[in-house]
Structures are given as structure tokens and as C-alpha cells.
mmCIF file of C-alpha atoms in Angstrom:
data_model
loop_
_atom_site.group_PDB
_atom_site.id
_atom_site.type_symbol
_atom_site.label_atom_id
_atom_site.label_comp_id
_atom_site.label_asym_id
_atom_site.label_seq_id
_atom_site.Cartn_x
_atom_site.Cartn_y
_atom_site.Cartn_z
ATOM 1 C CA MET A 1 -174.673 -185.999 37.572
ATOM 2 C CA THR A 2 -171.013 -186.005 36.674
ATOM 3 C CA ASN A 3 -169.026 -188.936 37.808
ATOM 4 C CA ASN A 4 -165.817 -187.416 39.198
ATOM 5 C CA GLN A 5 -163.935 -190.610 38.717
ATOM 6 C CA SER A 6 -164.544 -191.497 35.094
ATOM 7 C CA TYR A 7 -163.402 -190.225 31.703
ATOM 8 C CA GLY A 8 -163.599 -186.426 31.499
ATOM 9 C CA GLY A 9 -164.412 -186.084 35.186
ATOM 10 C CA ALA A 10 -162.754 -183.701 37.626
ATOM 11 C CA ASP A 11 -160.188 -186.261 38.711
ATOM 12 C CA HIS A 12 -159.233 -187.072 35.150
ATOM 13 C CA ILE A 13 -158.742 -183.372 34.417
ATOM 14 C CA GLU A 14 -156.732 -182.859 37.605
ATOM 15 C CA ALA A 15 -154.428 -185.811 36.983
ATOM 16 C CA LEU A 16 -153.842 -184.843 33.343
ATOM 17 C CA LEU A 17 -153.046 -181.291 34.394
ATOM 18 C CA ALA A 18 -150.397 -182.507 36.832
ATOM 19 C CA LEU A 19 -148.788 -184.418 33.974
ATOM 20 C CA ALA A 20 -149.086 -181.464 31.589
ATOM 21 C CA ASP A 21 -147.658 -179.085 34.198
ATOM 22 C CA ASP A 22 -144.602 -181.297 34.723
ATOM 23 C CA HIS A 23 -143.841 -181.072 31.016
ATOM 24 C CA LEU A 24 -144.620 -177.364 30.672
ATOM 25 C CA ILE A 25 -142.532 -176.286 33.640
ATOM 26 C CA LEU A 26 -139.538 -178.479 32.880
ATOM 27 C CA GLY A 27 -139.716 -177.417 29.232
ATOM 28 C CA HIS A 28 -139.712 -173.788 30.349
ATOM 29 C CA ARG A 29 -136.737 -174.352 32.643
ATOM 30 C CA LEU A 30 -134.758 -176.027 29.858
ATOM 31 C CA SER A 31 -135.616 -173.219 27.474
ATOM 32 C CA GLU A 32 -133.919 -170.792 29.866
ATOM 33 C CA TRP A 33 -130.617 -172.314 28.731
ATOM 34 C CA CYS A 34 -131.165 -171.109 25.166
ATOM 35 C CA GLY A 35 -128.185 -168.914 24.320
ATOM 36 C CA HIS A 36 -126.394 -169.770 27.574
ATOM 37 C CA ALA A 37 -125.318 -173.378 27.121
ATOM 38 C CA PRO A 38 -121.654 -174.232 27.673
ATOM 39 C CA MET A 39 -121.117 -175.008 23.990
ATOM 40 C CA LEU A 40 -122.929 -174.424 20.723
ATOM 41 C CA GLU A 41 -123.824 -178.093 20.326
ATOM 42 C CA GLU A 42 -125.571 -178.133 23.710
ATOM 43 C CA ASP A 43 -127.180 -174.822 22.935
ATOM 44 C CA LEU A 44 -129.122 -176.643 20.230
ATOM 45 C CA SER A 45 -129.608 -179.813 22.203
ATOM 46 C CA LEU A 46 -131.187 -178.206 25.288
ATOM 47 C CA PRO A 47 -133.840 -176.230 23.381
ATOM 48 C CA ASN A 48 -134.485 -179.386 21.323
ATOM 49 C CA MET A 49 -135.338 -181.209 24.525
ATOM 50 C CA ALA A 50 -137.307 -178.205 25.785
ATOM 51 C CA LEU A 51 -139.370 -178.305 22.595
ATOM 52 C CA ASP A 52 -140.032 -182.027 23.053
ATOM 53 C CA LEU A 53 -141.411 -181.281 26.512
ATOM 54 C CA LEU A 54 -143.422 -178.230 25.439
ATOM 55 C CA GLY A 55 -144.883 -180.252 22.586
ATOM 56 C CA GLN A 56 -145.990 -182.952 24.998
ATOM 57 C CA ALA A 57 -147.365 -180.329 27.389
ATOM 58 C CA ARG A 58 -149.275 -178.696 24.582
ATOM 59 C CA ASN A 59 -150.838 -181.996 23.511
ATOM 60 C CA LEU A 60 -151.871 -182.701 27.072
ATOM 61 C CA PHE A 61 -153.343 -179.220 27.613
ATOM 62 C CA ALA A 62 -155.240 -179.504 24.345
ATOM 63 C CA HIS A 63 -156.574 -182.869 25.471
ATOM 64 C CA VAL A 64 -157.766 -181.408 28.772
ATOM 65 C CA ALA A 65 -159.270 -178.360 27.053
ATOM 66 C CA ASN A 66 -161.255 -180.663 24.771
ATOM 67 C CA LEU A 67 -162.809 -182.523 27.679
ATOM 68 C CA GLU A 68 -166.385 -181.448 28.118
ATOM 69 C CA ASN A 69 -166.177 -180.405 31.754
ATOM 70 C CA CYS A 70 -163.000 -178.378 31.490
ATOM 71 C CA GLY A 71 -164.368 -175.030 30.295
ATOM 72 C CA LYS A 72 -160.926 -173.555 29.680
ATOM 73 C CA SER A 73 -158.738 -173.168 26.628
ATOM 74 C CA GLU A 74 -155.261 -174.549 26.142
ATOM 75 C CA ASP A 75 -153.805 -171.067 26.714
ATOM 76 C CA ASP A 76 -155.914 -170.473 29.828
ATOM 77 C CA LEU A 77 -154.527 -173.659 31.298
ATOM 78 C CA ALA A 78 -150.922 -173.016 30.408
ATOM 79 C CA TYR A 79 -150.733 -169.295 31.053
ATOM 80 C CA LEU A 80 -153.561 -168.032 33.188
ATOM 81 C CA ARG A 81 -153.711 -170.152 36.307
ATOM 82 C CA SER A 82 -152.373 -168.976 39.647
ATOM 83 C CA ASP A 83 -149.430 -170.699 41.295
ATOM 84 C CA ARG A 84 -151.520 -172.909 43.590
ATOM 85 C CA GLU A 85 -153.432 -174.247 40.593
ATOM 86 C CA TYR A 86 -150.306 -175.728 39.011
ATOM 87 C CA LYS A 87 -149.783 -179.318 40.130
ATOM 88 C CA ASN A 88 -146.312 -180.049 38.778
ATOM 89 C CA CYS A 89 -143.840 -181.889 40.968
ATOM 90 C CA LEU A 90 -141.286 -179.661 42.678
ATOM 91 C CA MET A 91 -138.253 -181.092 40.896
ATOM 92 C CA VAL A 92 -139.207 -179.632 37.516
ATOM 93 C CA GLU A 93 -139.474 -176.108 38.907
ATOM 94 C CA ARG A 94 -136.069 -176.144 40.625
ATOM 95 C CA PRO A 95 -133.771 -173.510 39.145
ATOM 96 C CA ASN A 96 -131.399 -174.802 36.490
ATOM 97 C CA GLY A 97 -128.314 -174.360 38.659
ATOM 98 C CA ASP A 98 -125.243 -175.456 36.753
ATOM 99 C CA PHE A 99 -125.074 -177.860 33.825
ATOM 100 C CA ALA A 100 -124.703 -180.817 36.221
ATOM 101 C CA HIS A 101 -127.962 -179.912 37.987
ATOM 102 C CA THR A 102 -129.808 -179.523 34.705
ATOM 103 C CA MET A 103 -128.601 -182.818 33.253
ATOM 104 C CA LEU A 104 -129.292 -184.771 36.440
ATOM 105 C CA ARG A 105 -132.812 -183.345 36.707
ATOM 106 C CA GLN A 106 -133.397 -184.277 33.076
ATOM 107 C CA LEU A 107 -132.183 -187.813 33.698
ATOM 108 C CA TYR A 108 -134.354 -188.258 36.796
ATOM 109 C CA PHE A 109 -137.437 -187.008 34.970
ATOM 110 C CA ALA A 110 -136.904 -188.822 31.664
ATOM 111 C CA ALA A 111 -136.030 -192.093 33.406
ATOM 112 C CA PHE A 112 -139.448 -191.857 35.030
ATOM 113 C CA MET A 113 -141.462 -190.562 32.073
ATOM 114 C CA GLN A 114 -140.135 -192.997 29.472
ATOM 115 C CA PRO A 115 -141.630 -196.089 31.160
ATOM 116 C CA TYR A 116 -144.647 -194.050 32.276
ATOM 117 C CA TRP A 117 -145.463 -193.047 28.691
ATOM 118 C CA GLN A 118 -144.853 -196.646 27.699
ATOM 119 C CA ALA A 119 -147.427 -197.755 30.259
ATOM 120 C CA MET A 120 -149.850 -195.184 28.845
ATOM 121 C CA GLU A 121 -150.040 -197.242 25.676
ATOM 122 C CA ASP A 122 -152.479 -199.422 27.637
ATOM 123 C CA SER A 123 -154.591 -196.495 28.842
ATOM 124 C CA THR A 124 -158.346 -196.487 28.306
ATOM 125 C CA ASP A 125 -157.916 -192.824 27.296
ATOM 126 C CA ASP A 126 -157.613 -192.906 23.487
ATOM 127 C CA THR A 127 -155.834 -189.551 23.259
ATOM 128 C CA LEU A 128 -153.172 -190.542 25.762
ATOM 129 C CA ARG A 129 -152.616 -193.790 23.914
ATOM 130 C CA ALA A 130 -152.121 -191.833 20.704
ATOM 131 C CA LEU A 131 -149.627 -189.442 22.309
ATOM 132 C CA ALA A 132 -147.624 -192.094 24.116
ATOM 133 C CA GLY A 133 -145.592 -193.592 21.259
ATOM 134 C CA LYS A 134 -143.865 -190.410 20.163
ATOM 135 C CA ALA A 135 -143.371 -189.091 23.690
ATOM 136 C CA GLU A 136 -141.772 -192.347 24.744
ATOM 137 C CA LYS A 137 -139.201 -192.099 21.937
ATOM 138 C CA GLU A 138 -138.418 -188.520 22.871
ATOM 139 C CA MET A 139 -137.908 -189.496 26.497
ATOM 140 C CA SER A 140 -135.597 -192.345 25.473
ATOM 141 C CA TYR A 141 -133.354 -189.803 23.809
ATOM 142 C CA HIS A 142 -133.426 -187.536 26.873
ATOM 143 C CA ILE A 143 -132.316 -190.456 29.023
ATOM 144 C CA ARG A 144 -129.467 -191.234 26.661
ATOM 145 C CA HIS A 145 -128.304 -187.636 26.330
ATOM 146 C CA ALA A 146 -128.608 -186.665 29.993
ATOM 147 C CA GLY A 147 -127.258 -190.052 31.099
ATOM 148 C CA GLU A 148 -124.129 -189.689 28.968
ATOM 149 C CA TRP A 149 -123.480 -186.275 30.480
ATOM 150 C CA VAL A 150 -124.026 -187.472 34.048
ATOM 151 C CA VAL A 151 -121.452 -190.224 33.444
ATOM 152 C CA ARG A 152 -118.951 -187.875 31.844
ATOM 153 C CA LEU A 153 -119.293 -185.187 34.488
ATOM 154 C CA GLY A 154 -119.233 -187.662 37.370
ATOM 155 C CA ASP A 155 -116.247 -189.467 35.871
ATOM 156 C CA GLY A 156 -114.624 -186.275 34.589
ATOM 157 C CA THR A 157 -112.420 -183.709 36.258
ATOM 158 C CA GLU A 158 -112.288 -183.028 39.979
ATOM 159 C CA GLU A 159 -114.431 -179.940 39.377
ATOM 160 C CA SER A 160 -117.095 -181.718 37.304
ATOM 161 C CA ALA A 161 -117.289 -184.654 39.733
ATOM 162 C CA HIS A 162 -117.725 -182.229 42.613
ATOM 163 C CA ARG A 163 -120.544 -180.434 40.796
ATOM 164 C CA MET A 164 -122.240 -183.733 39.978
ATOM 165 C CA VAL A 165 -122.169 -184.799 43.639
ATOM 166 C CA ASN A 166 -123.648 -181.448 44.656
ATOM 167 C CA ALA A 167 -126.421 -181.887 42.104
ATOM 168 C CA VAL A 168 -127.316 -185.332 43.458
ATOM 169 C CA VAL A 169 -127.472 -184.005 47.018
ATOM 170 C CA ALA A 170 -129.644 -181.085 45.932
ATOM 171 C CA LEU A 171 -132.038 -182.935 43.634
ATOM 172 C CA HIS A 172 -132.418 -186.472 44.893
ATOM 173 C CA PRO A 173 -134.823 -185.434 47.676
ATOM 174 C CA TYR A 174 -137.263 -184.344 44.951
ATOM 175 C CA THR A 175 -137.413 -187.696 43.177
ATOM 176 C CA ASP A 176 -139.896 -189.340 45.566
ATOM 177 C CA GLU A 177 -142.623 -187.035 44.360
ATOM 178 C CA LEU A 178 -142.470 -188.556 40.880
ATOM 179 C CA PHE A 179 -144.047 -191.681 42.363
ATOM 180 C CA GLU A 180 -146.607 -189.910 44.532
ATOM 181 C CA ILE A 181 -150.185 -190.998 43.961
ATOM 182 C CA SER A 182 -152.584 -188.129 44.556
ATOM 183 C CA ALA A 183 -156.279 -188.838 45.108
ATOM 184 C CA PRO A 184 -157.193 -187.852 41.519
ATOM 185 C CA LEU A 185 -154.432 -190.036 40.133
ATOM 186 C CA GLN A 186 -155.579 -192.943 42.304
ATOM 187 C CA ASN A 187 -159.048 -192.694 40.787
ATOM 188 C CA CYS A 188 -157.611 -192.508 37.291
ATOM 189 C CA ILE A 189 -155.480 -195.583 37.956
ATOM 190 C CA GLU A 190 -158.547 -197.500 39.098
ATOM 191 C CA HIS A 191 -160.314 -196.582 35.864
ATOM 192 C CA GLY A 192 -157.338 -197.467 33.682
ATOM 193 C CA LEU A 193 -157.002 -193.870 32.493
ATOM 194 C CA LEU A 194 -153.486 -193.350 33.791
ATOM 195 C CA PRO A 195 -150.808 -195.860 34.787
ATOM 196 C CA ASP A 196 -149.789 -196.625 38.339
ATOM 197 C CA PRO A 197 -146.270 -195.211 38.864
ATOM 198 C CA THR A 198 -145.484 -197.783 41.579
ATOM 199 C CA PRO A 199 -144.258 -200.594 39.274
ATOM 200 C CA ILE A 200 -141.901 -198.113 37.596
ATOM 201 C CA ARG A 201 -140.041 -197.418 40.809
ATOM 202 C CA ALA A 202 -137.756 -200.470 40.812
ATOM 203 C CA PRO A 203 -136.658 -200.152 37.154
ATOM 204 C CA TRP A 204 -136.209 -196.390 37.643
ATOM 205 C CA GLN A 205 -133.968 -197.008 40.639
ATOM 206 C CA ALA A 206 -132.025 -199.676 38.743
ATOM 207 C CA MET A 207 -131.419 -197.355 35.806
ATOM 208 C CA ILE A 208 -130.224 -194.517 38.052
ATOM 209 C CA GLU A 209 -127.979 -196.897 39.994
ATOM 210 C CA ASP A 210 -126.475 -198.217 36.772
ATOM 211 C CA ILE A 211 -125.680 -194.727 35.491
ATOM 212 C CA PHE A 212 -124.448 -193.615 38.921
ATOM 213 C CA SER A 213 -122.084 -196.594 39.144
ATOM 214 C CA GLN A 214 -120.458 -195.487 35.874
ATOM 215 C CA ALA A 215 -120.352 -191.911 37.152
ATOM 216 C CA TYR A 216 -118.882 -192.778 40.585
ATOM 217 C CA LEU A 217 -121.974 -191.392 42.274
ATOM 218 C CA THR A 218 -124.082 -192.906 45.014
ATOM 219 C CA ILE A 219 -127.754 -192.518 45.753
ATOM 220 C CA PRO A 220 -128.013 -190.591 49.019
ATOM 221 C CA ASP A 221 -130.302 -191.400 51.928
ATOM 222 C CA VAL A 222 -133.233 -189.033 51.924
ATOM 223 C CA PRO A 223 -134.808 -188.848 55.370
ATOM 224 C CA PHE A 224 -137.200 -186.067 54.374
ATOM 225 C CA PRO A 225 -138.335 -186.219 50.741
ATOM 226 C CA GLN A 226 -139.611 -182.930 49.329
ATOM 227 C CA GLU A 227 -143.201 -182.910 48.177
ATOM 228 C CA GLY A 228 -146.188 -180.602 47.908
ATOM 229 C CA GLY A 229 -146.282 -179.721 44.225
ATOM 230 C CA ARG A 230 -149.104 -182.160 43.504
ATOM 231 C CA HIS A 231 -151.177 -180.184 46.017
ATOM 232 C CA GLY A 232 -150.197 -176.807 44.592
ATOM 233 C CA ARG A 233 -147.609 -176.021 47.281
ATOM 234 C CA HIS A 234 -144.599 -174.756 45.378
ATOM 235 C CA THR A 235 -141.124 -173.442 46.094
ATOM 236 C CA GLU A 236 -140.333 -169.749 46.154
ATOM 237 C CA ASP A 237 -138.646 -169.951 42.759
ATOM 238 C CA PHE A 238 -141.917 -170.988 41.155
ATOM 239 C CA GLY A 239 -143.442 -167.514 41.436
ATOM 240 C CA HIS A 240 -140.516 -166.035 39.540
ATOM 241 C CA LEU A 241 -140.820 -168.722 36.901
ATOM 242 C CA LEU A 242 -144.522 -168.048 36.442
ATOM 243 C CA SER A 243 -144.046 -164.297 36.180
ATOM 244 C CA GLU A 244 -141.810 -164.879 33.189
ATOM 245 C CA LEU A 245 -143.885 -167.699 31.696
ATOM 246 C CA GLN A 246 -147.149 -165.789 31.976
ATOM 247 C CA TYR A 247 -145.952 -162.275 31.237
ATOM 248 C CA MET A 248 -147.043 -162.179 27.606
ATOM 249 C CA GLN A 249 -150.584 -163.483 28.136
ATOM 250 C CA ARG A 250 -151.061 -161.278 31.197
ATOM 251 C CA ALA A 251 -149.766 -158.143 29.466
ATOM 252 C CA TYR A 252 -151.548 -158.793 26.167
ATOM 253 C CA PRO A 253 -154.596 -160.934 26.973
ATOM 254 C CA GLY A 254 -155.676 -163.232 24.173
ATOM 255 C CA MET A 255 -152.541 -162.537 22.208
ATOM 256 C CA ALA A 256 -151.820 -165.115 19.522
ATOM 257 C CA TRP A 257 -149.020 -165.548 17.007
ATOM 258 C CA MET B 1 -120.653 -169.312 24.954
ATOM 259 C CA SER B 2 -117.140 -170.009 26.073
ATOM 260 C CA LYS B 3 -114.272 -171.069 23.881
ATOM 261 C CA GLN B 4 -113.825 -174.817 23.432
ATOM 262 C CA PRO B 5 -111.101 -176.237 25.623
ATOM 263 C CA ALA B 6 -108.226 -177.764 23.689
ATOM 264 C CA SER B 7 -109.309 -181.239 24.790
ATOM 265 C CA THR B 8 -112.640 -181.085 22.936
ATOM 266 C CA PRO B 9 -111.818 -182.400 19.489
ATOM 267 C CA LEU B 10 -113.410 -181.480 16.182
ATOM 268 C CA TRP B 11 -115.540 -184.057 14.326
ATOM 269 C CA GLU B 12 -116.755 -184.169 10.745
ATOM 270 C CA VAL B 13 -120.387 -185.177 10.296
ATOM 271 C CA PHE B 14 -121.815 -187.236 7.439
ATOM 272 C CA ILE B 15 -125.546 -187.805 6.970
ATOM 273 C CA ARG B 16 -127.322 -190.290 4.728
ATOM 274 C CA PRO B 17 -130.576 -188.677 3.595
ATOM 275 C CA ARG B 18 -132.290 -191.932 2.563
ATOM 276 C CA ASN B 19 -131.608 -195.614 2.289
ATOM 277 C CA GLY B 20 -129.675 -196.305 -0.892
ATOM 278 C CA LEU B 21 -127.982 -192.895 -1.002
ATOM 279 C CA ASN B 22 -124.463 -192.093 0.147
ATOM 280 C CA HIS B 23 -123.529 -190.427 3.374
ATOM 281 C CA LYS B 24 -122.698 -186.812 2.598
ATOM 282 C CA HIS B 25 -120.535 -184.397 4.496
ATOM 283 C CA VAL B 26 -122.752 -181.796 6.171
ATOM 284 C CA GLY B 27 -120.438 -179.976 8.556
ATOM 285 C CA SER B 28 -118.445 -180.322 11.729
ATOM 286 C CA LEU B 29 -118.837 -179.963 15.483
ATOM 287 C CA HIS B 30 -116.987 -180.214 18.771
ATOM 288 C CA ALA B 31 -117.567 -183.104 21.154
ATOM 289 C CA ALA B 32 -115.609 -184.880 23.857
ATOM 290 C CA ASP B 33 -115.976 -188.362 22.336
ATOM 291 C CA GLY B 34 -117.765 -190.365 19.660
ATOM 292 C CA ASP B 35 -121.005 -190.967 21.560
ATOM 293 C CA LEU B 36 -121.459 -187.299 22.347
ATOM 294 C CA ALA B 37 -120.438 -186.375 18.803
ATOM 295 C CA LEU B 38 -123.224 -188.589 17.427
ATOM 296 C CA GLN B 39 -125.748 -187.018 19.801
ATOM 297 C CA ALA B 40 -124.587 -183.510 18.949
ATOM 298 C CA ALA B 41 -124.770 -184.360 15.238
ATOM 299 C CA ARG B 42 -128.311 -185.601 15.741
ATOM 300 C CA ASP B 43 -129.243 -182.354 17.482
ATOM 301 C CA VAL B 44 -127.389 -179.994 15.166
ATOM 302 C CA TYR B 45 -127.876 -181.585 11.752
ATOM 303 C CA THR B 46 -131.031 -183.756 11.756
ATOM 304 C CA ARG B 47 -133.631 -181.451 13.314
ATOM 305 C CA ARG B 48 -135.609 -181.178 10.087
ATOM 306 C CA GLY B 49 -135.672 -184.776 8.985
ATOM 307 C CA GLU B 50 -132.416 -184.556 7.031
ATOM 308 C CA GLY B 51 -131.521 -188.192 7.289
ATOM 309 C CA ASN B 52 -131.653 -191.653 8.756
ATOM 310 C CA SER B 53 -128.013 -192.411 9.434
ATOM 311 C CA ILE B 54 -125.104 -190.435 10.869
ATOM 312 C CA TRP B 55 -121.355 -190.986 10.669
ATOM 313 C CA VAL B 56 -118.910 -188.942 12.692
ATOM 314 C CA VAL B 57 -115.187 -188.986 12.083
ATOM 315 C CA LEU B 58 -112.453 -187.234 13.998
ATOM 316 C CA SER B 59 -111.384 -184.355 11.770
ATOM 317 C CA LYS B 60 -107.727 -185.035 12.523
ATOM 318 C CA GLU B 61 -108.097 -188.589 11.169
ATOM 319 C CA ILE B 62 -109.005 -187.337 7.726
ATOM 320 C CA ILE B 63 -106.132 -187.460 5.255
ATOM 321 C CA ALA B 64 -106.617 -184.694 2.732
ATOM 322 C CA SER B 65 -104.996 -184.023 -0.598
ATOM 323 C CA ASP B 66 -102.452 -181.238 -0.681
ATOM 324 C CA PRO B 67 -103.789 -178.083 -2.359
ATOM 325 C CA ASP B 68 -100.261 -177.378 -3.619
ATOM 326 C CA LEU B 69 -100.452 -180.614 -5.605
ATOM 327 C CA SER B 70 -103.801 -179.880 -7.164
ATOM 328 C CA GLU B 71 -102.310 -179.081 -10.562
ATOM 329 C CA GLU B 72 -100.567 -182.413 -10.932
ATOM 330 C CA ASN B 73 -103.486 -184.225 -9.324
ATOM 331 C CA PHE B 74 -106.385 -182.817 -11.267
ATOM 332 C CA ASP B 75 -105.291 -180.895 -14.344
ATOM 333 C CA PRO B 76 -104.223 -183.950 -16.418
ATOM 334 C CA SER B 77 -107.815 -185.166 -16.603
ATOM 335 C CA SER B 78 -109.171 -181.961 -18.061
ATOM 336 C CA ASP B 79 -108.192 -182.646 -21.701
ATOM 337 C CA LYS B 80 -109.170 -186.331 -21.812
ATOM 338 C CA ILE B 81 -112.714 -185.977 -22.963
ATOM 339 C CA TYR B 82 -112.725 -189.566 -24.244
ATOM 340 C CA ARG B 83 -113.050 -190.656 -20.617
ATOM 341 C CA HIS B 84 -116.575 -189.287 -20.577
ATOM 342 C CA PRO B 85 -119.197 -191.765 -21.810
ATOM 343 C CA SER B 86 -120.447 -189.440 -24.524
ATOM 344 C CA PHE B 87 -119.127 -191.080 -27.701
ATOM 345 C CA TYR B 88 -121.858 -193.522 -28.518
ATOM 346 C CA GLU B 89 -125.398 -193.240 -29.801
ATOM 347 C CA ILE B 90 -128.253 -194.424 -27.617
ATOM 348 C CA PRO B 91 -130.917 -196.110 -29.754
ATOM 349 C CA ASP B 92 -134.251 -194.320 -29.531
ATOM 350 C CA ASP B 93 -136.106 -197.313 -28.138
ATOM 351 C CA ILE B 94 -133.774 -197.451 -25.109
ATOM 352 C CA GLY B 95 -135.289 -194.198 -23.936
ATOM 353 C CA HIS B 96 -133.841 -192.329 -20.994
ATOM 354 C CA MET B 97 -130.678 -193.827 -19.537
#
């Protein structure tokens, strides 16, 4: 009998997939900027960050695919699931919007993932422990880069400040979901496989407040946080994203390069 | 990609490939200030492990020699071969110097 709650069980697979999906989908969104960034320097920087995220996603998918009970390959997981089977949080699938939206989303996500990867260094899952060190460094850079831009746009021209405020209003309602504890994650936390996001909340908030104070931004009240991604309920934009992400594997099954 | 606004200055980038070596000029980039210039330099010039230290300098702060003066600056040294350390014998047992 398979124990759903222990290493390699259904809950472990489900919780790892949610984590992998966050990285895959945000990496894909960032990659959409390639060739469209406001300046050449950012046109290299954004795909750099996208590649960090895709690399982390790939490691996580490979880890899941290697678990005995998974029965799917890395490519199956990344490219051949239907929309409801993806468990990424909604924030990472939001369209890029303008540069302010993209940088704020990156800051929100990295400010969460950096301490979360750090906490994974104590995981009972050997593979996660091995992945955590590098991922944590990459996330530290994302925080620095996105944070600097949020400050400069917020404290920039009238136009850039206005765009930054709009981005906060649009994206802040999606931040709650980063800290959501699904049933599979709860079981993984109890078995020491994945960290509890709850202790990260206060430092996350403090970091955002610090950057916002330099950027003349304020954290808005969010009466109705947006959630659903962890249960496979996605926004309309997600279908369009998947059609592009999955096109190649759907059109040419098993294609490799 | 749009043209850089006049307010985005040009920076020269220097990378040190390893400890003990000198920083070398590798190119230039546009950035609003020093912090962003360092980040852009990291993203543009160190993607393949090119180095472990970056300097950025505002291009306009560099004081360059005048090309029109290159004859008086550099030509006089061309016929003074005695300035090259090539006029002494290295004993065999010293080996490679």
C-alpha cells in the first residue's frame, strides 16, 4: 500500500508539481519579453532570469519524474498536462503587462522563493536540499534586480510612478496565494519534505514594505485575495499561455532537440 | 527596442577574469545609475563565467589621449630598443624567466 503522505507519495508529487509549475509558468512569461524589452541590457537580463526559473522548473520536474509513483516523463509533466492539472499560483500566469507589472511580479515571487528555497536546505528530501543552494542565490539576484527597478520606477517620473501604482493594485491581490497551504503541501510539511510558508510571511512583508517605502508605494488593502491556482482553477489568460507553451510537443509529439 | 533617452548615460565595463589578474575593458552599456550599470554588466558580460569582479565607470569620466597627438606621444619610443630588457644573457640554469 502506498502511503500518500510520505516520500514519493501522491501528496509529495502534487506539492512538488505546484512548485515546479510556478517556476515553469513564470519563466515562460518572462521569456515572452525576449526581443521586446525596453532596452538591450534588459533584453538580456529578462531572459537570464527566465532561464534561471526554467532551470529550476526543469530540475523539479525531473525530480518528480524520477519518483517511483509518478509514471510520467519530465516533458509529459511540463508540456502535456491539461490546464486544470497545472497547480501554479495565479500571479505567475498573469500577463506581463508593462515593465512595471513584470518587475513587481518578479519581486513578489522572488521575495517569497528566496527564503523558501533557503528553508528547503533543511528538507528531508535529498534532491530538494541539493537544488536549494543554487536556486536561493538566483532568487537573491532576482530580488535585487526587480527591487532596484521597482524603486526607480516608483520614485521616477510621473508616468513611471503611475504605472508602478497600477501594477501594485493589479498584482497585490495575488500575493496571498503564495502562502496558501494546500492539503498535499500540509502533508509534506508534516513530513519535513517541504517548508511551511507561514514563517516566511512576516519577513516577506517587511522586505516589500522596505522597498515600497523607497519607491513611494503603499501596500493596498486586499478584501478579496485571488486564489484557485493551487486547485487547478486558472485565469482566462492561462489557456492562451498553454497553447503557446505546449504547441511544439502537441504538434510534434515526442520531439526532442 | 526604443532609442535610449538622453538621460541614460553610457558606462564602460571592466571585468577581472580571476583573482590576481587585472580588470580588463570588455565593452560598454547604458544604465540609469551605477547600481543598475553593475547589474546590466553582470547580465550582459558575465553570463559565461567571464569573471569574478566588475567595475563600471561613466564613459564621460574617462580622460582619453588625443589621437591628433599620437605622433608626439608614441612615436619617440619606437627607436629606443635599449628600453626593452633584451640586452643581457640569461644563464642556462635560470631556466624560463
